XYZ file of N, CA and C in Angstrom:
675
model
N -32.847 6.209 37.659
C -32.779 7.502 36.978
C -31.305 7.890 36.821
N -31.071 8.512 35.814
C -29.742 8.658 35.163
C -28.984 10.090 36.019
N -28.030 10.025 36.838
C -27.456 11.218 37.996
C -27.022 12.318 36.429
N -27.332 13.170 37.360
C -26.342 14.648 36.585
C -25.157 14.611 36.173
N -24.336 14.479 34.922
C -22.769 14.656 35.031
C -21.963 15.740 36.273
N -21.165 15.172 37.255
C -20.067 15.947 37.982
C -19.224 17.180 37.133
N -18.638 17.464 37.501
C -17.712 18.335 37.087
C -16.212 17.222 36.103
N -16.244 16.271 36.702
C -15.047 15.869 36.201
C -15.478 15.018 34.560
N -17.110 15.107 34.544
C -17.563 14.136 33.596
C -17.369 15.147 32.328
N -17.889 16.464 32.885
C -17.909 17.695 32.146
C -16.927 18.058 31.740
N -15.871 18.369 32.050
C -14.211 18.577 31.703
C -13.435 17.456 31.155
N -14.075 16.332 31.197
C -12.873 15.638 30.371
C -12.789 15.275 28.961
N -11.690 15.515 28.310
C -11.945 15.532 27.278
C -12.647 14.153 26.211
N -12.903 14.109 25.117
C -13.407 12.495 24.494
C -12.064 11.886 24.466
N -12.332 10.696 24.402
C -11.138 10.165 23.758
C -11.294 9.777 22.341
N -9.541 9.716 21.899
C -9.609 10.192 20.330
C -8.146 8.911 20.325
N -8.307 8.080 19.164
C -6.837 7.530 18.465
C -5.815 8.063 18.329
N -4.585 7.407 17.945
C -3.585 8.489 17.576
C -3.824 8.141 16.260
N -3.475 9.411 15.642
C -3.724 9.352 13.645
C -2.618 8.461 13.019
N -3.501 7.854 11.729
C -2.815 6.966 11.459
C -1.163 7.254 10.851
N -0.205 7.350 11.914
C 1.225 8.123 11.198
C 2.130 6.575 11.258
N 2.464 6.512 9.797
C 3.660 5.750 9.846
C 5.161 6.331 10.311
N 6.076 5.160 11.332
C 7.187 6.059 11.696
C 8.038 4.929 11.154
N 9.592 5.024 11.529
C 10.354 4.560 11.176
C 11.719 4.614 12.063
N 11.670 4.236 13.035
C 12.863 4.724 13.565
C 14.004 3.781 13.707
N 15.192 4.188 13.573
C 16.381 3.631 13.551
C 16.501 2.414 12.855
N 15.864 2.503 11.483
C 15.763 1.438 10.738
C 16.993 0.195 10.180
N 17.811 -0.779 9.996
C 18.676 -1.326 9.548
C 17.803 -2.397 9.220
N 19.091 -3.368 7.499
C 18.388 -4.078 6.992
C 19.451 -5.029 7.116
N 20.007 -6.027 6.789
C 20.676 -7.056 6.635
C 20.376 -8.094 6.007
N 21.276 -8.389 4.951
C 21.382 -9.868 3.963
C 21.900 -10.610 3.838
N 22.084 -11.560 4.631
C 23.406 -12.582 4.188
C 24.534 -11.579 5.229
N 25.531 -10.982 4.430
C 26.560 -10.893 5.148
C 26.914 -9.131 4.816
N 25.674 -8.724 4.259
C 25.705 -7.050 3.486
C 24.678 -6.539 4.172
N 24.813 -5.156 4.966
C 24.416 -4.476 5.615
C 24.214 -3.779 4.386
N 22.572 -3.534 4.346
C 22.069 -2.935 2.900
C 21.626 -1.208 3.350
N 21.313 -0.989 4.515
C 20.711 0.376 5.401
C 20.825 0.242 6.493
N 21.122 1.288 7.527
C 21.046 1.494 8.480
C 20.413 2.907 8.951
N 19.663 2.412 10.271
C 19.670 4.031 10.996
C 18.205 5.281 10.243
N 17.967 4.522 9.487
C 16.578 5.039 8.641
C 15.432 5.399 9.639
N 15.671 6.587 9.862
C 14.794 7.470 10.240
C 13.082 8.635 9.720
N 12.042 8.033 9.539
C 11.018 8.622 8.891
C 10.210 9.028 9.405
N 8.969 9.830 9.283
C 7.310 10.024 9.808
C 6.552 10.483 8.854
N 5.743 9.328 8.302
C 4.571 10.200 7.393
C 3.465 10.122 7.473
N 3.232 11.304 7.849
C 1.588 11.745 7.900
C 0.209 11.639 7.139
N -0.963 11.133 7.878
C -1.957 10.817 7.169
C -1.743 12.543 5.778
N -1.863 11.281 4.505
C -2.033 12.523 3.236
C -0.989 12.510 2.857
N 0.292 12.240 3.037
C 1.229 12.070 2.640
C 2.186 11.052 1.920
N 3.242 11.362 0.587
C 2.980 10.241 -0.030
C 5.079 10.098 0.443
N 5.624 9.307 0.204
C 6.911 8.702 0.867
C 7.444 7.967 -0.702
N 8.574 8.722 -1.637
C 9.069 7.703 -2.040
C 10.332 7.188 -1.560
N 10.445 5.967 -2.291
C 11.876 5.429 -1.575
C 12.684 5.347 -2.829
N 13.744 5.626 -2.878
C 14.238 5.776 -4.467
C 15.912 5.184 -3.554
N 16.858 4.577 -4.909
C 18.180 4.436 -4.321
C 18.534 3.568 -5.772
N 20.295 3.470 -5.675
C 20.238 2.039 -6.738
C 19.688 1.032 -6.361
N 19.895 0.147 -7.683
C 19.387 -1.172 -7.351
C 20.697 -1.995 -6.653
N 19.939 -2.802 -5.740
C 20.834 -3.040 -4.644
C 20.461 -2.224 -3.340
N 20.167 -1.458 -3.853
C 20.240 -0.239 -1.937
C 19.566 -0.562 -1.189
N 18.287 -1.516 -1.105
C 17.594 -2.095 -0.297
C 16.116 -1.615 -0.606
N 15.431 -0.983 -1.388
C 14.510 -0.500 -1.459
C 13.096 -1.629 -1.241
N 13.056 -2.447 -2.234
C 12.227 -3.853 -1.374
C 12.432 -3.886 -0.526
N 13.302 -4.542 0.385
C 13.966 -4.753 1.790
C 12.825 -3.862 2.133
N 13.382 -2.832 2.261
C 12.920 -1.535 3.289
C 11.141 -1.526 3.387
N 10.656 -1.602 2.023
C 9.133 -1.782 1.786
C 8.557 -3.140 2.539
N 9.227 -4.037 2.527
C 8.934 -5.275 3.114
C 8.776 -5.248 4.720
N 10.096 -4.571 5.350
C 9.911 -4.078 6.488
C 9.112 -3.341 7.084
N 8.453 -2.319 6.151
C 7.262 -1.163 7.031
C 5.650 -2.032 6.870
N 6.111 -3.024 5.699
C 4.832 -3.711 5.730
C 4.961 -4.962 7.011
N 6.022 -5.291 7.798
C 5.900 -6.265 8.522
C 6.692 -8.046 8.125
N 6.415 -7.664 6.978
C 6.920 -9.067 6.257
C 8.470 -9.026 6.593
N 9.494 -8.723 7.054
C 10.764 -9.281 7.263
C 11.158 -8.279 9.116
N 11.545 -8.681 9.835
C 11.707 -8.033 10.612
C 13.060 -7.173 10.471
N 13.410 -6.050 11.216
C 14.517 -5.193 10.916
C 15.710 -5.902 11.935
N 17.001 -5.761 10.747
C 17.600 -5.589 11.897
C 17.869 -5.058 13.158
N 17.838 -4.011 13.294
C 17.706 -2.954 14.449
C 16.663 -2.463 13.968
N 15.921 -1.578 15.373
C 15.095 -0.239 15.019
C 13.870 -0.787 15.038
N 12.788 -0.403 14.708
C 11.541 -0.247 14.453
C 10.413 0.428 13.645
N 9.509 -0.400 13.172
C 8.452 -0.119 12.553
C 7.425 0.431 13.619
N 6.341 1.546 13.322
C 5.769 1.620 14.877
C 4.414 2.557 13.061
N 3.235 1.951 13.743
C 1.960 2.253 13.064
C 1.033 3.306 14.079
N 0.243 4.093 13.716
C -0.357 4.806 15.117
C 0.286 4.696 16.111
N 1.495 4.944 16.442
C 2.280 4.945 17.408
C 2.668 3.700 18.481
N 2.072 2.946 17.760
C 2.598 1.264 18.194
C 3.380 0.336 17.389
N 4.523 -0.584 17.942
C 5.159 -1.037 17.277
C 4.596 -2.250 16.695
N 4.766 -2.873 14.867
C 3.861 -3.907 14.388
C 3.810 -5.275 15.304
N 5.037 -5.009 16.013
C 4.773 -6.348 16.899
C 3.803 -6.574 17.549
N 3.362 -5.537 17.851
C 2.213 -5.555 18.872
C 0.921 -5.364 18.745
N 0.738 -5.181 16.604
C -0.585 -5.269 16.144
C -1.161 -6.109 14.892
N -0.229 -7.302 14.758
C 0.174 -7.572 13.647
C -0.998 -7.699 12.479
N -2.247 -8.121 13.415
C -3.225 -8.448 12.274
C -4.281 -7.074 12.221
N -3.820 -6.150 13.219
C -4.414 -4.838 13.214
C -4.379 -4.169 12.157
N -2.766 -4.206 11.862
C -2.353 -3.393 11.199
C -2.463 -3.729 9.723
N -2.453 -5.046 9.694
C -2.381 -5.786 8.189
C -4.197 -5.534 7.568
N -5.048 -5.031 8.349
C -6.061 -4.262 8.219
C -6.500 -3.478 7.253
N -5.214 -2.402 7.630
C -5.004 -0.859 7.225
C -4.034 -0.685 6.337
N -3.705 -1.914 5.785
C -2.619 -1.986 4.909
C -2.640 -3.020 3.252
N -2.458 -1.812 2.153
C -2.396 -3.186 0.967
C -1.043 -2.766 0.814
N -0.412 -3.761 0.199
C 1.070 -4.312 -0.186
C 0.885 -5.150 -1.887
N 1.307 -4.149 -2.863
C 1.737 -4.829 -3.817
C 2.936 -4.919 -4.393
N 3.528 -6.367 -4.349
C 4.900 -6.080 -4.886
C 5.473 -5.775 -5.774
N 6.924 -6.097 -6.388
C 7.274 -5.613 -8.016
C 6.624 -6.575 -8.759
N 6.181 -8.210 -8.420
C 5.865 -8.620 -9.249
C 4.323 -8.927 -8.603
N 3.263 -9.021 -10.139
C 1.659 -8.952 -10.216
C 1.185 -10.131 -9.347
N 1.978 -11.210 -9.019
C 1.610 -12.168 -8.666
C 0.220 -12.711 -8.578
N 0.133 -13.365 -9.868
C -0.995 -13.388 -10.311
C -0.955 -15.549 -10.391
N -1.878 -15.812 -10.574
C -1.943 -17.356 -10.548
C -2.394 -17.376 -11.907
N -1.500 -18.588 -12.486
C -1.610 -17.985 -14.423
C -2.532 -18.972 -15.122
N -3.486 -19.511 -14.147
C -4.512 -20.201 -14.667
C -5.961 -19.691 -14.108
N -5.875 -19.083 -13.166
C -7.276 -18.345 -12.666
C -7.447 -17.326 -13.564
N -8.669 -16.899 -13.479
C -9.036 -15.801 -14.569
C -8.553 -14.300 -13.808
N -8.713 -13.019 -14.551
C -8.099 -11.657 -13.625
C -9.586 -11.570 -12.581
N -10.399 -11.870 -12.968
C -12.054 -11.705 -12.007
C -11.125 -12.952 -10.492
N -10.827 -14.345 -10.999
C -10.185 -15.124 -10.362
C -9.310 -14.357 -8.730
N -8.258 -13.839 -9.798
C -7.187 -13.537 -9.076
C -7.401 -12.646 -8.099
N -8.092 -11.016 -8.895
C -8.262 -10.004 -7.773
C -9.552 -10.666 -6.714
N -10.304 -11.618 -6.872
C -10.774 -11.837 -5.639
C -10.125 -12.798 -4.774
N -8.611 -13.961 -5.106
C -8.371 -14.046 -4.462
C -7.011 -13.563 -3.347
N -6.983 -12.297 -4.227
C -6.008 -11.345 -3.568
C -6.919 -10.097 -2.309
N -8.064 -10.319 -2.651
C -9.031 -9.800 -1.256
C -8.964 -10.610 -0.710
N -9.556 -11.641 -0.695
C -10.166 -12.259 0.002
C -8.453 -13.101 1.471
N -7.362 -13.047 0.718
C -5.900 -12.834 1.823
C -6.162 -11.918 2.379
N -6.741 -10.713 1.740
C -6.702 -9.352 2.799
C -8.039 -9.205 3.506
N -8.638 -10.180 3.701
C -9.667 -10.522 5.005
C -10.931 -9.668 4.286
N -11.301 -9.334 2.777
C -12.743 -8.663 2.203
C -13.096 -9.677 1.248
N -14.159 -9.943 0.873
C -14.728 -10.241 -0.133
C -15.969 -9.601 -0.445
N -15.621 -8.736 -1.808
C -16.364 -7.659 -2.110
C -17.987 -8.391 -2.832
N -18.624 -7.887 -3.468
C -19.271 -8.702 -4.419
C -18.940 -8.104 -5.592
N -19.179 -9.503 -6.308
C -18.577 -9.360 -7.909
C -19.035 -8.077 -8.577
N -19.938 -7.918 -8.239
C -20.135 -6.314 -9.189
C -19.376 -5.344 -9.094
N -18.718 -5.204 -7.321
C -18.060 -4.315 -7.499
C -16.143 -4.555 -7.808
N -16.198 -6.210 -7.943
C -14.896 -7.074 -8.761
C -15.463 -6.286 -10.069
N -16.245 -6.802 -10.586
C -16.071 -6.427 -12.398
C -16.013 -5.031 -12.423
N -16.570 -4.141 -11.468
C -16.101 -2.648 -11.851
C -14.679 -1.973 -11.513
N -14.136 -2.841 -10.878
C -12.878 -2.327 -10.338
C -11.475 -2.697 -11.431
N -11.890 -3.987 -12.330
C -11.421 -4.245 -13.306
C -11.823 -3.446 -14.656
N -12.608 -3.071 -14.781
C -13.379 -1.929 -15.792
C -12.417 -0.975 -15.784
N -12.568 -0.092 -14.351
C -11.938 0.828 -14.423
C -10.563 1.313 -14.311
N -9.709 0.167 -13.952
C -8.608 -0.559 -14.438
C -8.316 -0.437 -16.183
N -8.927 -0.923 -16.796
C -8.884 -0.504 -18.507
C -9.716 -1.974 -18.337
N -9.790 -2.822 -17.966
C -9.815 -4.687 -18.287
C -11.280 -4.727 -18.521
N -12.106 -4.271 -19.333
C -13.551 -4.368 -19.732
C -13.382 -5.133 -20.362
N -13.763 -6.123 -20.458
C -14.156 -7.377 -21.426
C -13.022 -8.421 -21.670
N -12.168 -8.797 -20.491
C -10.694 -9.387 -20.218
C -10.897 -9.749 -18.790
N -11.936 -9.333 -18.071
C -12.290 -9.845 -16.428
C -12.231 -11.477 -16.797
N -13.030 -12.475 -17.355
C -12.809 -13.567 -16.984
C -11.390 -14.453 -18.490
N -10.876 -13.651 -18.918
C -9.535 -14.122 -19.609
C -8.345 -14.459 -18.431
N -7.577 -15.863 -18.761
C -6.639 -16.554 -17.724
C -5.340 -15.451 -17.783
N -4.785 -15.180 -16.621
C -4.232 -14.170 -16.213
C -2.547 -14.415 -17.247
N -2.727 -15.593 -17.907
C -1.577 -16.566 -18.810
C -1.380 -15.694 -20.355
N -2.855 -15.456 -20.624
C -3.536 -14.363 -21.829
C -3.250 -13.022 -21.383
N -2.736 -12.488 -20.237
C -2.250 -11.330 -20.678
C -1.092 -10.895 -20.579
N -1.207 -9.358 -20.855
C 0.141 -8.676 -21.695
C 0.307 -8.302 -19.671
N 1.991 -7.678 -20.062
C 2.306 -7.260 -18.841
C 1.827 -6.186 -17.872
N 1.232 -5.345 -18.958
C 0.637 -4.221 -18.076
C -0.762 -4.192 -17.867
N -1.436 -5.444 -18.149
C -2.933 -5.802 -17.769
C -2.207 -6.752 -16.564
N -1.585 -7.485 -16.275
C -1.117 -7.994 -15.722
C -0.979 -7.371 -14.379
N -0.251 -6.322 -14.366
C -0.145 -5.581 -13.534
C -1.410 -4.582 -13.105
N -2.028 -4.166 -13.527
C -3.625 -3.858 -13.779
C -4.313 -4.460 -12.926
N -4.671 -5.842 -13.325
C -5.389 -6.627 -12.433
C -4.788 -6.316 -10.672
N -3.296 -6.707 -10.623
C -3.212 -5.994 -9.127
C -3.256 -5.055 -8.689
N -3.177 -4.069 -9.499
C -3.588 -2.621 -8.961
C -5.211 -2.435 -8.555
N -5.806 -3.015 -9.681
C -7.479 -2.937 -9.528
C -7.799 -3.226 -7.727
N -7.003 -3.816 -6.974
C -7.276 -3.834 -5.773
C -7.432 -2.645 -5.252
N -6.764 -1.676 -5.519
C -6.696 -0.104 -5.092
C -8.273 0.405 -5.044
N -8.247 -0.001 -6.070
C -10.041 0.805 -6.225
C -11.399 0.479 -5.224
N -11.357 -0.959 -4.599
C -12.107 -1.737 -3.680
C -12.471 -0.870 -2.141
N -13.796 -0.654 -1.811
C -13.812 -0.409 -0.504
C -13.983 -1.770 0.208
N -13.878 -1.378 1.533
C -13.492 -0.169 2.159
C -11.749 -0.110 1.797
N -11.035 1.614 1.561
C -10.105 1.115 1.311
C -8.649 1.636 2.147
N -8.132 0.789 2.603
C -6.826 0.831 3.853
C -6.280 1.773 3.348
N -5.783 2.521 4.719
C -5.614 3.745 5.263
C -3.977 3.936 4.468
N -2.903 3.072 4.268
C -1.916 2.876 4.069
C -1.533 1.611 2.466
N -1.196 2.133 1.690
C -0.931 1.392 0.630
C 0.865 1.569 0.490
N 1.385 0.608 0.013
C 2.711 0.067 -0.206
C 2.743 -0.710 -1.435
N 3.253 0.217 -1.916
C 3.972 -0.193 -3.475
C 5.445 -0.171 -4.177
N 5.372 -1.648 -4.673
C 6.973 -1.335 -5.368
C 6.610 -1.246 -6.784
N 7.033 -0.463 -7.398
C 7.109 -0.106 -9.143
C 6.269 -0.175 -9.320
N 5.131 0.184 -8.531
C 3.702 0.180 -9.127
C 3.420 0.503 -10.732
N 4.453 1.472 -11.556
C 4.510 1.658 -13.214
C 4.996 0.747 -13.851
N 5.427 -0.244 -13.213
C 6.336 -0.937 -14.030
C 5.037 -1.639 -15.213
N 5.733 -1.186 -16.310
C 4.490 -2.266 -17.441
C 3.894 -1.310 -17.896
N 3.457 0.068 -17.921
C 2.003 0.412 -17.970
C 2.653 1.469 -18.837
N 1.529 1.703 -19.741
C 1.788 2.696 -20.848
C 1.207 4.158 -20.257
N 1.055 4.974 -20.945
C 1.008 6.277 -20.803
C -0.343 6.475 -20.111
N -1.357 5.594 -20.717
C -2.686 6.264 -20.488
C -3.052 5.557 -18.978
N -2.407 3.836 -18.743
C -2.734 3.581 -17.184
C -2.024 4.246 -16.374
N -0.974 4.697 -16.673
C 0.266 5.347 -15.756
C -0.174 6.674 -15.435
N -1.079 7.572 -16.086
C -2.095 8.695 -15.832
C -3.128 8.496 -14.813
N -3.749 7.352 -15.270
C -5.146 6.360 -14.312
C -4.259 6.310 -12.804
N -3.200 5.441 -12.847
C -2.754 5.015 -11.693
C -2.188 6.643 -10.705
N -1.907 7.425 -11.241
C -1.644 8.575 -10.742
C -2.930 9.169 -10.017
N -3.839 9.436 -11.026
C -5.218 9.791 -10.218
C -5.746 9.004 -9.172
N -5.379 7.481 -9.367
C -5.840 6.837 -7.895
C -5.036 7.179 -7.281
N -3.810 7.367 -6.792
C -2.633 7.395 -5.614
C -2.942 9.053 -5.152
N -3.355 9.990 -5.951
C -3.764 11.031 -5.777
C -5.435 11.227 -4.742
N -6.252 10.445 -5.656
C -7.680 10.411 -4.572
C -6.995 9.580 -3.464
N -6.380 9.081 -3.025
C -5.753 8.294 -1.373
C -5.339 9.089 -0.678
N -4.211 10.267 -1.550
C -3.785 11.615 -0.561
C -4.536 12.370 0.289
N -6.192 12.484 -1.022
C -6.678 13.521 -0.648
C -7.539 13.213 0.307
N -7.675 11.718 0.329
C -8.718 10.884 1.650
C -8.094 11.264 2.825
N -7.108 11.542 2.935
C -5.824 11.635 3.990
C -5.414 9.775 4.237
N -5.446 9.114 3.006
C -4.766 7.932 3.056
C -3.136 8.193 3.116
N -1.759 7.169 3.362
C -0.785 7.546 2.741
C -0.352 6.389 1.989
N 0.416 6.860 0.930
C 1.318 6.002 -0.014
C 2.797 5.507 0.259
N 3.158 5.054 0.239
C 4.668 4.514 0.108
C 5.098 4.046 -0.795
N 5.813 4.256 -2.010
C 6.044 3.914 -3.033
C 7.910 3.630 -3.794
N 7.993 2.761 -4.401
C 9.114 3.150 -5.048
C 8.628 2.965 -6.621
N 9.715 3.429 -7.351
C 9.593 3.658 -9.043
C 10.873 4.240 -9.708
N 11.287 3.894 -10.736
C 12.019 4.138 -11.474
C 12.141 5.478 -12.527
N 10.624 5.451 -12.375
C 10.018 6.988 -13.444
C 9.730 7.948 -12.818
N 9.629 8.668 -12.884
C 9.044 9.934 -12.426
C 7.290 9.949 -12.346
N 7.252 10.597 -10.987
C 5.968 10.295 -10.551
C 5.320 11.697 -10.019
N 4.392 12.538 -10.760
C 4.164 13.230 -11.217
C 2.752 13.358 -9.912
N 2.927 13.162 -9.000
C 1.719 13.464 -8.105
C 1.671 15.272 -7.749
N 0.373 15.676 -7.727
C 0.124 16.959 -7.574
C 1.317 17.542 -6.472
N 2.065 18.755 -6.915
C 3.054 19.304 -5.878
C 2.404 20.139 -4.651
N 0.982 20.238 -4.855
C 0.316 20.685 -3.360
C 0.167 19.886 -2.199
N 0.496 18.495 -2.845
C 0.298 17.634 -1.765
C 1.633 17.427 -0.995
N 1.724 17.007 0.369
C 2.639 16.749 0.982
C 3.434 15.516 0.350
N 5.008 15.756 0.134
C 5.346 14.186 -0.212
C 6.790 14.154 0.663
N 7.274 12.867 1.037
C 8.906 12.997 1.532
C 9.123 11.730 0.906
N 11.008 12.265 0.420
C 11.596 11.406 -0.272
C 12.830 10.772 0.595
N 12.777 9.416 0.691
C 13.883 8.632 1.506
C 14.668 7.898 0.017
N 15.815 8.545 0.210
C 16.955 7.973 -0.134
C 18.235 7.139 0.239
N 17.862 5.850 -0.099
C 19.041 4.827 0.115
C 20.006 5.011 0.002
C-alpha cells in the first residue's frame, strides 16, 4: 500500500529545465592570423530574435558557425540551456536547424530529393506528404520533383528554407542571409515563418543584408561586429 506523502514530499517543489536561453559569453573568433571578434557577449531569450549585422569581413558566419557548434571559439563559450555545447553536442544539434548562405542543395536530386535529405542529417524523416506540403507552401507546387540544377536561385533557396515549416520544429533556428535570392512575395512568406517561431517562443538568429521587418512587439537584440 502506497504511504502518505511526508511533509518534505509536500513542499518540494517539481522539477523544471532551464529555458531554452542561448548565451554567449566572452566570445573570440580567429583566422589564420586575423582576430575577426573578440569578447562577444549575448543572452537570448526563448521568443526572441538576434541579428548579427557587421561588414563583410567582420566575422558574421564565423560567429553563426560558432553558436551552432560547427567551429570551436577561440576563447569564451557557447552555453545552450545553460550548458556548455561541449557537453551536449548531439542534444543540442536536436534543437537546432542551421542554414547557411549557400542552399546547398545536390544539383542532381530532385527539391522533394534534397529537403528530405537535409532532414533526414537532422535525425527526422517526415512523410512525404508532409515533404510535398512544406514545398507547396514554400511557393514550389508543381517543381517538388524538378532537379535542384532546373532551378532559379530563389527556389533554390526555397527548397532550404521549406525545412522551417517541418514538425516537430527546433526550438532554435540559425540563419545566414536567409533573403538572399527571394523576391518580394517569398521574402513576405519567409517573414511570417520567422515570426510564427517568435511567437512559439522559438528563437532566431539571423544575419541579412536587407532589412528585416519582423513585428516591433516582439523582442529582438542586435549584435554588431
Amino acid at each position: 500500500m502506497k504511504s502518505a506523502p511526508g511533509p518534505l514530499d509536500v513542499l518540494a517543489p517539481p522539477l523544471s529545465s532551464p529555458p531554452p536561453t542561448l548565451e554567449l559569453v566572452g566570445v573570440s573568433c580567429v583566422r589564420g592570423t586575423r582576430r575577426l571578434f573578440e569578447g562577444v557577449d549575448a543572452m537570448i531569450q526563448p521568443g526572441q530574435l538576434l541579428r548579427v549585422q557587421g561588414a563583410n569581413g567582420a566575422g558574421k558566419t564565423s560567429l553563426l558557425r560558432t553558436l551552432c557548434g560547427l567551429s570551436p571559439p577561440d576563447r569564451g563559450e557557447v552555453r545552450w540551456c545553460g550548458r556548455s555545447l561541449a557537453s551536449q553536442r548531439d542534444d543540442f544539434h536536436h534543437d537546432l536547424i542551421y542554414i547557411g548562405h549557400a542552399a546547398a542543395l545536390k544539383d542532381d536530386l530532385s527539391a522533394l530529393e534534397n529537403l528530405l535529405a537535409a532532414c533526414v542529417l537532422g535525425g527526422l524523416r517526415p512523410p512525404k506528404a508532409d515533404l510535398m506540403q512544406a514545398l507547396a507552401d514554400a511557393g514550389l507546387r508543381q517543381r517538388e520533383h524538378l532537379s535542384a540544377r532546373s532551378l532559379s536561385q530563389g527556389q533554390r533557396r526555397r527548397v532550404a528554407l521549406a525545412r522551417l515549416l517541418l514538425k516537430p520544429s527546433p526550438l532554435l533556428w540559425v540563419l545566414d542571409e536567409p533573403f538572399n535570392a527571394l523576391d518580394t512575395v517569398a521574402s513576405d512568406w519567409l517573414l511570417g515563418v520567422l515570426t510564427g517561431q517568435l511567437r512559439r517562443g522559438g528563437i532566431v538568429v539571423l544575419t541579412s543584408h536587407q532589412p528585416v521587418a519582423i513585428d516591433a512587439s516582439l523582442p529582438q537584440v542586435t549584435l554588431t561586429l
